[in-house]
Amino acid sequence: MSNEKLLAIVSESEEMRSIMDIIDRVARSNINIIITGESGTGKELVAREIHVRSNRAGNQFVIINCASLNEDLFDSDLFGHVKGSFTSAINDKVGFVEKANNGTIYLDEITALSPNMQAKLLRFAQSGEYNKVGDPTVMKSDVRIISSTNKKLENEIRSNSLREDLFYRLNTIVLRIPPLRKRREDIPVLVKT
Ligand SMILES: Nc1ncnc2c1ncn2[C@@H]1O[C@H](COP(=O)(O)OP(=O)(O)OP(=O)(O)O)[C@@H](O)[C@H]1O
Ligand SMILES: [Mg+2]
């Protein structure tokens, strides 16, 4: 994902202004962030803004659409693989985690990860360590993780759709973006953009 595409966040409303203030305060730290909000509230836009304002901006902002990950290819997609490690591995592959080194990973729709995927992600999130499929060498990658969900976090944890230990690892702060109907001042400006 390129870092150039940057849209200004419309923030006429008090709600969005306070989110911009938080972005300002947290962007240059390395803390992980969970962004919640209904579909279309601008979660990805906010995540990108945090990345661009961070000292990771010169490196990649890698979007991982969790709903599109498949159990069999999860390790290869995230951590990469070496040629010949399985039948269809005809070339070496760089995984998301390596691509995002010194940059940011945006985990879109975290609750779509299966329990098994969550366990593997947790291991990486705790240590920054991983290994490519077919290569036991322990690799390290320094990534900041920004996660998003349009679900209610409390419910997802209660129903075991999101592991609590993973939640605590990914969440230093939760940024809740209110729906547009609760910040009507943003509508006219949004319509113009
Ligand atoms: N405050 C805002 N200012 C400017 N554009 C916005 C704002 N909020 C949303 N948008 C625009 O609306 C569209 C949806 O935003 P985005 O993809 O960030 O939403 P999302 O919360 O990730 O939605 P989803 O849950 O459906 O993935 C984008 O084109 C984005 O640029
Ligand atoms: Mg999105």
Coordinates of C-alpha atoms and ligand atoms in Angstrom, one line a residue, residues 43-44 106 108, ligand 2:
K43 CA -11.6 4.1 10.6
E44 CA -9.1 3.4 7.8
Y106 CA -3.7 -2.0 9.7
D108 CA -9.1 -4.5 9.3
Ligands
MG2 MG -12.5 0.1 6.5

